[in-house]
Coordinates of C-alpha atoms and ligand atoms in Angstrom, one line a residue:
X888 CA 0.0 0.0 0.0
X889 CA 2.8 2.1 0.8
X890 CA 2.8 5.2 -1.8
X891 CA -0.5 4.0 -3.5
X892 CA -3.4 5.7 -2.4
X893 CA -5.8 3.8 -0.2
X894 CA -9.0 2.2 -2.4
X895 CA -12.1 2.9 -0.7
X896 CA -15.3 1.3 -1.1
X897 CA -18.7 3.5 0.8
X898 CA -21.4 1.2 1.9
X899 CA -24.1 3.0 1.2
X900 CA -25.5 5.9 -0.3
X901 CA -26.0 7.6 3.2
X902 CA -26.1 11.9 3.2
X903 CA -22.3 12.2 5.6
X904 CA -20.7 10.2 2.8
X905 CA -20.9 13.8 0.7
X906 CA -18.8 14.9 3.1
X907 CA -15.9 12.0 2.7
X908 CA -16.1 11.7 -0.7
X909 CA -15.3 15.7 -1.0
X910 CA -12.7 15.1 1.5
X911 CA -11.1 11.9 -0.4
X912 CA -11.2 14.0 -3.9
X913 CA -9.1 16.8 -2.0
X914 CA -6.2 13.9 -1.2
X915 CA -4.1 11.8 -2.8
X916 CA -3.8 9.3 -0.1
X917 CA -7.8 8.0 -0.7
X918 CA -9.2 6.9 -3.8
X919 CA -12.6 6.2 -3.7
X920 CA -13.4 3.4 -6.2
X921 CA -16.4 1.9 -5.1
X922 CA -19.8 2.9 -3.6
X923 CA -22.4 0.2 -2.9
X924 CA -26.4 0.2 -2.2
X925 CA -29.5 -2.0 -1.8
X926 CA -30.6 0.0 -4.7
X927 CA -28.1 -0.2 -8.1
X928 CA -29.7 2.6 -9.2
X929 CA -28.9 4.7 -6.2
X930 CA -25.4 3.6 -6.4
X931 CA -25.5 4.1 -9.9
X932 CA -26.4 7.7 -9.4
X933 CA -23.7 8.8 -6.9
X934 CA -21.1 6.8 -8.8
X935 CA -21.5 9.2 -12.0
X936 CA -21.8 12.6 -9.3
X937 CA -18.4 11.8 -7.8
X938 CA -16.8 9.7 -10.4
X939 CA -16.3 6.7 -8.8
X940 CA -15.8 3.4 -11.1
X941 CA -17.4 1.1 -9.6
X942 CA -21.1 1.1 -8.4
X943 CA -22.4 -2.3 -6.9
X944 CA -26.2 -3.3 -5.5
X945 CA -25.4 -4.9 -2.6
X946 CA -22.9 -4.0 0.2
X947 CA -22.0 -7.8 0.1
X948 CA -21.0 -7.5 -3.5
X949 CA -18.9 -4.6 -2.3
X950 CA -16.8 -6.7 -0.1
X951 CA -16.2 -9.2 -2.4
X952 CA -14.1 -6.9 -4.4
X953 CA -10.6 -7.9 -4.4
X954 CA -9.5 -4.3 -5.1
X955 CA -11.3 -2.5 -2.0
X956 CA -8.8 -1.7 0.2
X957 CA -10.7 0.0 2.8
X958 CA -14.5 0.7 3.4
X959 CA -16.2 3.7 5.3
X960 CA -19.4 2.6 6.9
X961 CA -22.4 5.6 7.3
X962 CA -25.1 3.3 7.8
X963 CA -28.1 3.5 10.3
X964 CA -26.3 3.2 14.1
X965 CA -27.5 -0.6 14.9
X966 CA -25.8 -1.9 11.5
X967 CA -22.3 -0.2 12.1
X968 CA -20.8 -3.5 13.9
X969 CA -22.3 -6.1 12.2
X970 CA -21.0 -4.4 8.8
X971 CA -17.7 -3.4 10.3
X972 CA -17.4 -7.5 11.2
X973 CA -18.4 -8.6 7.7
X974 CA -15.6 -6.1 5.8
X975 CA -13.1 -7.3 8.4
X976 CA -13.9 -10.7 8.0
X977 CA -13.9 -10.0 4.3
X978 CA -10.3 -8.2 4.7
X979 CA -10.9 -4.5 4.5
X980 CA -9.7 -1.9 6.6
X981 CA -12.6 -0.1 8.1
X982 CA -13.8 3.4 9.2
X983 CA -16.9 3.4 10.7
X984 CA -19.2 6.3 11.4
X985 CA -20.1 7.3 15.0
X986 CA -21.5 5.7 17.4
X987 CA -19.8 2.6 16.4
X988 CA -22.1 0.8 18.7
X989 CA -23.6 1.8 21.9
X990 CA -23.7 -2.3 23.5
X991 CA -19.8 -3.0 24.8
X992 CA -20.0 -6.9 23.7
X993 CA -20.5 -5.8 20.3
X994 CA -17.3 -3.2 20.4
X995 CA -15.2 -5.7 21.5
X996 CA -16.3 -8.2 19.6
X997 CA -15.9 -6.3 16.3
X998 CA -12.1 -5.2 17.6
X999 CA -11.4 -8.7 17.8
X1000 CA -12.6 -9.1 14.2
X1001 CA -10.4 -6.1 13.7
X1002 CA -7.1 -8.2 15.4
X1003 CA -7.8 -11.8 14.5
X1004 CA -8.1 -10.1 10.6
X1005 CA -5.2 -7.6 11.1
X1006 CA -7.1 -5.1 10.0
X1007 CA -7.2 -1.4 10.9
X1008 CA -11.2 -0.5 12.6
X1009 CA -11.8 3.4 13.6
X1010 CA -14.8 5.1 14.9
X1011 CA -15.2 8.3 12.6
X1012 CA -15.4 11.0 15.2
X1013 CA -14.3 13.1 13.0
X1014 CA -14.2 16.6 15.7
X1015 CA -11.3 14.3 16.9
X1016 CA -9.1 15.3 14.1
X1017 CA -9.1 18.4 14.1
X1018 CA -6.5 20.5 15.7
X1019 CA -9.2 22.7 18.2
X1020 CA -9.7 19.5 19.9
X1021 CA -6.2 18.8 20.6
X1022 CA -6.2 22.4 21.7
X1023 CA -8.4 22.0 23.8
X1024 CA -7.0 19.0 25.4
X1025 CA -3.5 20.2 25.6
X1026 CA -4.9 23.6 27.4
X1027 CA -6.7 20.9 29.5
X1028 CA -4.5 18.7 30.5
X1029 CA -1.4 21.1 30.7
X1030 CA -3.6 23.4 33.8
X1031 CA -4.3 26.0 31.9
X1032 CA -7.5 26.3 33.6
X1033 CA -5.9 25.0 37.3
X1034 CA -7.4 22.2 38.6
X1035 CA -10.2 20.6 35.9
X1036 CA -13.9 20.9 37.9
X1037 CA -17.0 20.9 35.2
X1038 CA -17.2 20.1 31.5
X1039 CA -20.5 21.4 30.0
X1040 CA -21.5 20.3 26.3
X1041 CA -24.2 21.2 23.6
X1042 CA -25.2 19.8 20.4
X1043 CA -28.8 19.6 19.2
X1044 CA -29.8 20.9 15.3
X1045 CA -33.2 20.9 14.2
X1046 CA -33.6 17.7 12.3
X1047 CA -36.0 18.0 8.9
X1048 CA -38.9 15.6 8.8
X1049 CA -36.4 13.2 6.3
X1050 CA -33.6 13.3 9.0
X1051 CA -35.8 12.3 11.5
X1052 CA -36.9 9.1 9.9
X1053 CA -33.7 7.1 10.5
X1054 CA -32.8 9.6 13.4
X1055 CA -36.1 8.6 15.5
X1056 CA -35.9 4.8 14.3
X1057 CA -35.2 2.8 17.9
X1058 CA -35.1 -0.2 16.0
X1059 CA -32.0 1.5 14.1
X1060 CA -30.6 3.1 17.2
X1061 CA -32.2 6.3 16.6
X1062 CA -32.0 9.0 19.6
X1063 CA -30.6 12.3 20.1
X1064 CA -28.2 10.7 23.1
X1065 CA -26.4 8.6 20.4
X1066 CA -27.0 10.7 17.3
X1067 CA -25.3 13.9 19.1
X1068 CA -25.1 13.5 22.7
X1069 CA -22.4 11.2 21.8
X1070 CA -20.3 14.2 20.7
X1071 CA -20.9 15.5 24.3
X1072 CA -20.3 12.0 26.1
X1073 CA -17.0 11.7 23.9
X1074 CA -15.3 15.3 24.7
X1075 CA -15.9 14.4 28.2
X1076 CA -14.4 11.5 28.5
X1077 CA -11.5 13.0 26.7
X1078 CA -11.0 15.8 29.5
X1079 CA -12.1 14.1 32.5
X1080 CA -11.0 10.3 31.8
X1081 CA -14.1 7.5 32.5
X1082 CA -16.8 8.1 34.2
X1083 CA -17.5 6.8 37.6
X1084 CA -21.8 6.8 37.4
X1085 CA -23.7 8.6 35.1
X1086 CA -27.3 9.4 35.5
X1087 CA -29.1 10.7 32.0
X1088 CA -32.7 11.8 31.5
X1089 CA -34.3 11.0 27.9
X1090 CA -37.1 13.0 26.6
X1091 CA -39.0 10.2 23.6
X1092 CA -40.5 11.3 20.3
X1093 CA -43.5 9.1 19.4
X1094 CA -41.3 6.7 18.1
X1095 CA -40.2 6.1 21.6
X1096 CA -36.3 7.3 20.5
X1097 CA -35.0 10.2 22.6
X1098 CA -35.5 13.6 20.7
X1099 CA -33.7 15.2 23.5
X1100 CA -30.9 13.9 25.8
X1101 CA -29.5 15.2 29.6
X1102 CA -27.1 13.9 31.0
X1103 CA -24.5 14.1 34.2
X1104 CA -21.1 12.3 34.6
X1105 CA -19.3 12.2 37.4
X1106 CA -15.4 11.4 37.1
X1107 CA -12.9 10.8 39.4
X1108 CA -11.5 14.0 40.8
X1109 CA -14.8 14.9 41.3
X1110 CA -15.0 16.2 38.0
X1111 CA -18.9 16.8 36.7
X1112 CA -19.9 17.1 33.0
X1113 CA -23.2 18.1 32.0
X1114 CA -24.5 17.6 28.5
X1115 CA -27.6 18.2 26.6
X1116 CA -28.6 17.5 23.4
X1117 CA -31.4 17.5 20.9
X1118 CA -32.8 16.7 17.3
X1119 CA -35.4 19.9 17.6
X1120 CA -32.9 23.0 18.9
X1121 CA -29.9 24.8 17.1
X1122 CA -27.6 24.6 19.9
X1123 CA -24.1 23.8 20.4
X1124 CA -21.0 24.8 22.4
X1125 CA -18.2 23.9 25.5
X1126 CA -17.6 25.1 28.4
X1127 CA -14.6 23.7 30.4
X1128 CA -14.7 25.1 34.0
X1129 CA -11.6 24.9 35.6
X1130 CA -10.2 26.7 39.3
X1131 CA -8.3 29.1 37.8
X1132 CA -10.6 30.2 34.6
X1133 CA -12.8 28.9 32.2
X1134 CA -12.7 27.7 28.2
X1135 CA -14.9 28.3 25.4
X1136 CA -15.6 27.1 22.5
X1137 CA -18.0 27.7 20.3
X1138 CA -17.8 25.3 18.1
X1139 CA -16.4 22.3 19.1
X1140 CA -17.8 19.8 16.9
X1141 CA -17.9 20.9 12.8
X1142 CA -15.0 23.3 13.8
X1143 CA -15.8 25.3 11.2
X1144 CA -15.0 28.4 12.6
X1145 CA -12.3 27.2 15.3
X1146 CA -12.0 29.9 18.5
X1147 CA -11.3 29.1 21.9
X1148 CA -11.5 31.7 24.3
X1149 CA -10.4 31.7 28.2
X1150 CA -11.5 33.4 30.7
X1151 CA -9.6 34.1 34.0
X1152 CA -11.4 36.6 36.4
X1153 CA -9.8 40.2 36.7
X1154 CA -8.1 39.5 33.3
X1155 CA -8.7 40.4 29.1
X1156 CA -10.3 37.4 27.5
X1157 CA -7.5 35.6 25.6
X1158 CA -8.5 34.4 22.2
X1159 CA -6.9 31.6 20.4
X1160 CA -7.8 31.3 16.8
X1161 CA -6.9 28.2 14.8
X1162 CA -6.5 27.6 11.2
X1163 CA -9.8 26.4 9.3
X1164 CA -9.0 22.3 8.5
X1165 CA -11.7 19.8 7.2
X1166 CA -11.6 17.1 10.0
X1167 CA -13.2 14.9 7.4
X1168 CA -10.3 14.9 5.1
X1169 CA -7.8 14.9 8.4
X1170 CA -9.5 11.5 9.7
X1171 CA -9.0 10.3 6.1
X1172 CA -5.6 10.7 5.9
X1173 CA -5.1 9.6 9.5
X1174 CA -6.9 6.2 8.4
X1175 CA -4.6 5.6 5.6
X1176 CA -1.4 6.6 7.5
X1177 CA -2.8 3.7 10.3
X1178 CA -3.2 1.3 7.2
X1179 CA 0.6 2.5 6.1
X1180 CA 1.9 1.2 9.7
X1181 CA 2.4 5.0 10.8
X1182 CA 0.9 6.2 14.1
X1183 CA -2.5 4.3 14.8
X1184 CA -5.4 6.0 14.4
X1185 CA -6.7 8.6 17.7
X1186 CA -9.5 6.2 18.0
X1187 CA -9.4 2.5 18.8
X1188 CA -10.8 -0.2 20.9
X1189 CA -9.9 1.4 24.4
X1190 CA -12.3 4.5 23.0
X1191 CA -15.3 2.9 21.3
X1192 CA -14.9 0.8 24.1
X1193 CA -15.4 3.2 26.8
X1194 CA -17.2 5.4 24.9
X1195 CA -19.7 2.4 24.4
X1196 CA -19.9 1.3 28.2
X1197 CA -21.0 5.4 29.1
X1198 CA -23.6 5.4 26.1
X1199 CA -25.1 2.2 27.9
X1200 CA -24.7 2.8 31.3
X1201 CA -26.4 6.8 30.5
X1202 CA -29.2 4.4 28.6
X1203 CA -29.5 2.3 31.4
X1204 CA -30.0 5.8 33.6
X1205 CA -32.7 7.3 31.4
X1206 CA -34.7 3.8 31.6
X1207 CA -34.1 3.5 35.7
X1208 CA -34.2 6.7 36.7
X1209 CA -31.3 6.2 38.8
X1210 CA -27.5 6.5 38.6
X1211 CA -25.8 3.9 37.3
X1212 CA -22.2 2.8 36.7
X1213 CA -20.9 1.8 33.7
X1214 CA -19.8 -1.9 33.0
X1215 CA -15.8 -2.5 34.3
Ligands
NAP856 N1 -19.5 12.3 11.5 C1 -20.5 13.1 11.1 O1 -20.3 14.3 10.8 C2 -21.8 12.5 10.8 C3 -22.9 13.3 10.3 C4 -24.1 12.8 10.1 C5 -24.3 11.4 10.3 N2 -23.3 10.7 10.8 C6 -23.5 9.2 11.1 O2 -23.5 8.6 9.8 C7 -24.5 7.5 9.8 C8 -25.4 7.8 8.6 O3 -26.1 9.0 8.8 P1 -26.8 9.8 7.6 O4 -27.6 10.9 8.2 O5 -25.8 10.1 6.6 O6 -27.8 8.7 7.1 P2 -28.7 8.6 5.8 O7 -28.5 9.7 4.9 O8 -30.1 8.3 6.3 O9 -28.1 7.3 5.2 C9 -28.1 6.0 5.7 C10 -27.9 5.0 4.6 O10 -27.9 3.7 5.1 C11 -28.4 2.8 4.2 N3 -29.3 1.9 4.9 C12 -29.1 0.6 5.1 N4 -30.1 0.0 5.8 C13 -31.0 1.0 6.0 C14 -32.2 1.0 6.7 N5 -32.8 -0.1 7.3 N6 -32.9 2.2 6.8 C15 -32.3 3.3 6.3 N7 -31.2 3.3 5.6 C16 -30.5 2.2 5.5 C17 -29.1 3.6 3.1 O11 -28.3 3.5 1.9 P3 -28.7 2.7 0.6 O12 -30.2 2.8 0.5 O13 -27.9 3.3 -0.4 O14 -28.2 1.3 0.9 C18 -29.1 5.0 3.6 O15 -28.8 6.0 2.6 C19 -25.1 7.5 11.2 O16 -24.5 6.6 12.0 C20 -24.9 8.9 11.7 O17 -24.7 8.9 13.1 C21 -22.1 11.2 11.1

């Protein structure tokens, strides 16, 4: 693979694979060759926008094709592990989209597929890659703030009607806690390490999937963060509340326009602009560069893993109404 670029199968025709597609035209380390749906037709059709050769009807006939290095996964949340397994066990490198999978048996089972096949798997948080994350984190973890005491996340967008069909689908894994409380539940985690209980309140649609999401997580250190999040609000942001002062970010997910700010009392806000990046095409090229043997990927089993065990245990919560702690 070394010096070829990576050949990338999609499976499926899904609305975020605009998104990598743009990003893998913009590098020369992906090639996207492939694209796969139930419906030929559909394939057929993004095939010819994005100029891919090869167009297939069936994800299965995806994975049997010898030349697919890699595939990128953006199907409905309860198919990510199952199809992760199948292109591992079928030899490809995969990235799947987030939340890999919210039950823990099914992350590690799919990270042993990963090992037994020797094959890179990746969760596609793609905030991760961008460089205001590790900003933050560095600012974070170096005591920029003092001593770390309250990490308080946002993301809720106003889902159309379309969105919301897949998005609101419990037998999908539908919900605004995994959809984009997830975000919130994985910048946490980040800062503050794993959480020691959880307690999460979930607000249904009709469908019986969470259309809002609240949640608390308490980490050791006494660290608390509070999240909310939503499929019917335009709302997002951090807040990282340390002794000494406080961050902000205003966009800590797309990034798009990446400023932190901190605040210290008695003292001019400092204002730390970054440089715009696409942390689509970033994750891309930090996939391949995993698949080359150079530095694995800034998400692997340890983080889907934990990441999986809080998205349950916060579940667990909304359905209990009490605080539970997330599986050892
Ligand atoms: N990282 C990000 O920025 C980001 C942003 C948005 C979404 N996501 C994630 O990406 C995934 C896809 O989200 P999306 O909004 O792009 O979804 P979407 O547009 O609704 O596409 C999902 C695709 O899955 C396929 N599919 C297979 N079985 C299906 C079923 N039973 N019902 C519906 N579709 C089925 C369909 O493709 P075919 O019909 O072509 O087979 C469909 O186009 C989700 O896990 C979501 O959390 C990530």
């Amino acid at each position: 693979l070394r010096g070829d670029p990576l050949r990338l199968g999609i499976l499926s025709t899904a609305a975020i694979a605009k998104q990598i597609l743009t990003a893998a035209a913009a590098t020369p380390t992906i090639d996207a060759i492939a694209v796969a749906s139930r419906e030929r037709a559909r394939a057929e059709a993004v095939a010819r926008d994005w100029s891919i050769e090869r167009a297939y009807g069936s994800y299965q006939e995806l994975l049997a094709d010898g030349d697919v290095d890699a595939v990128y996964v953006p199907l409905p949340n309860s198919l990510h592990a199952e199809w992760s397994v199948r292109a591992l066990e079928a030899g490809k490198h995969v990235l799947c989209e987030k939340p890999f999978d919210r039950r823990p048996e099914r992350v590690e089972a799919a990270f042993d597929a990963a090992a037994r096949a020797g094959r890179v798997l990746t969760e596609a948080f793609m905030y991760r890659y961008h460089p205001q994350t590790e900003r933050i984190r560095a600012l974070v973890g170096s005591g920029a703030l003092g001593a770390l005491r309250t990490v308080r996340a946002s993301f809720s967008f106003r889902a159309t009607e379309a969105q919301k069909v897949l998005r609101l689908d419990s037998s999908l894994d539908g919900g605004a806690l995994l959809d984009v409380g997830s975000y919130c539940v994985s910048m946490a985690r980040l800062l503050a390490g794993e959480p020691e209980w959880v307690f999460a309140e979930l607000d249904p649609a009709e469908t019986g999937a969470d259309l809002r999401a609240y949640g608390l997580m308490r980490f050791p250190g006494g660290v608390v963060a509070q999240f909310d999040a939503g499929l019917d609000a335009a709302d997002w942001g951090l807040h990282v509340v340390g002794s000494d002062g406080v961050l902000v970010a205003a966009e800590p997910w797309h990034c798009r326009r990446p400023v932190i700010e901190i605040r210290r009392p008695g003292e001019p806000v400092e204002t730390i602009e970054l440089e715009r990046a696409d942390s689509y095409r970033l994750e891309l090229e930090a996939f391949a560069a995993a698949i080359a043997g150079r530095p694995s990927p800034l998400l692997g089993r340890d983080d889907a893993l934990g990441q999986a065990r809080a998205l349950d245990a916060l579940h667990r919560s909304a359905a209990s109404r009490l605080p539970v702690e997330p599986a050892a």
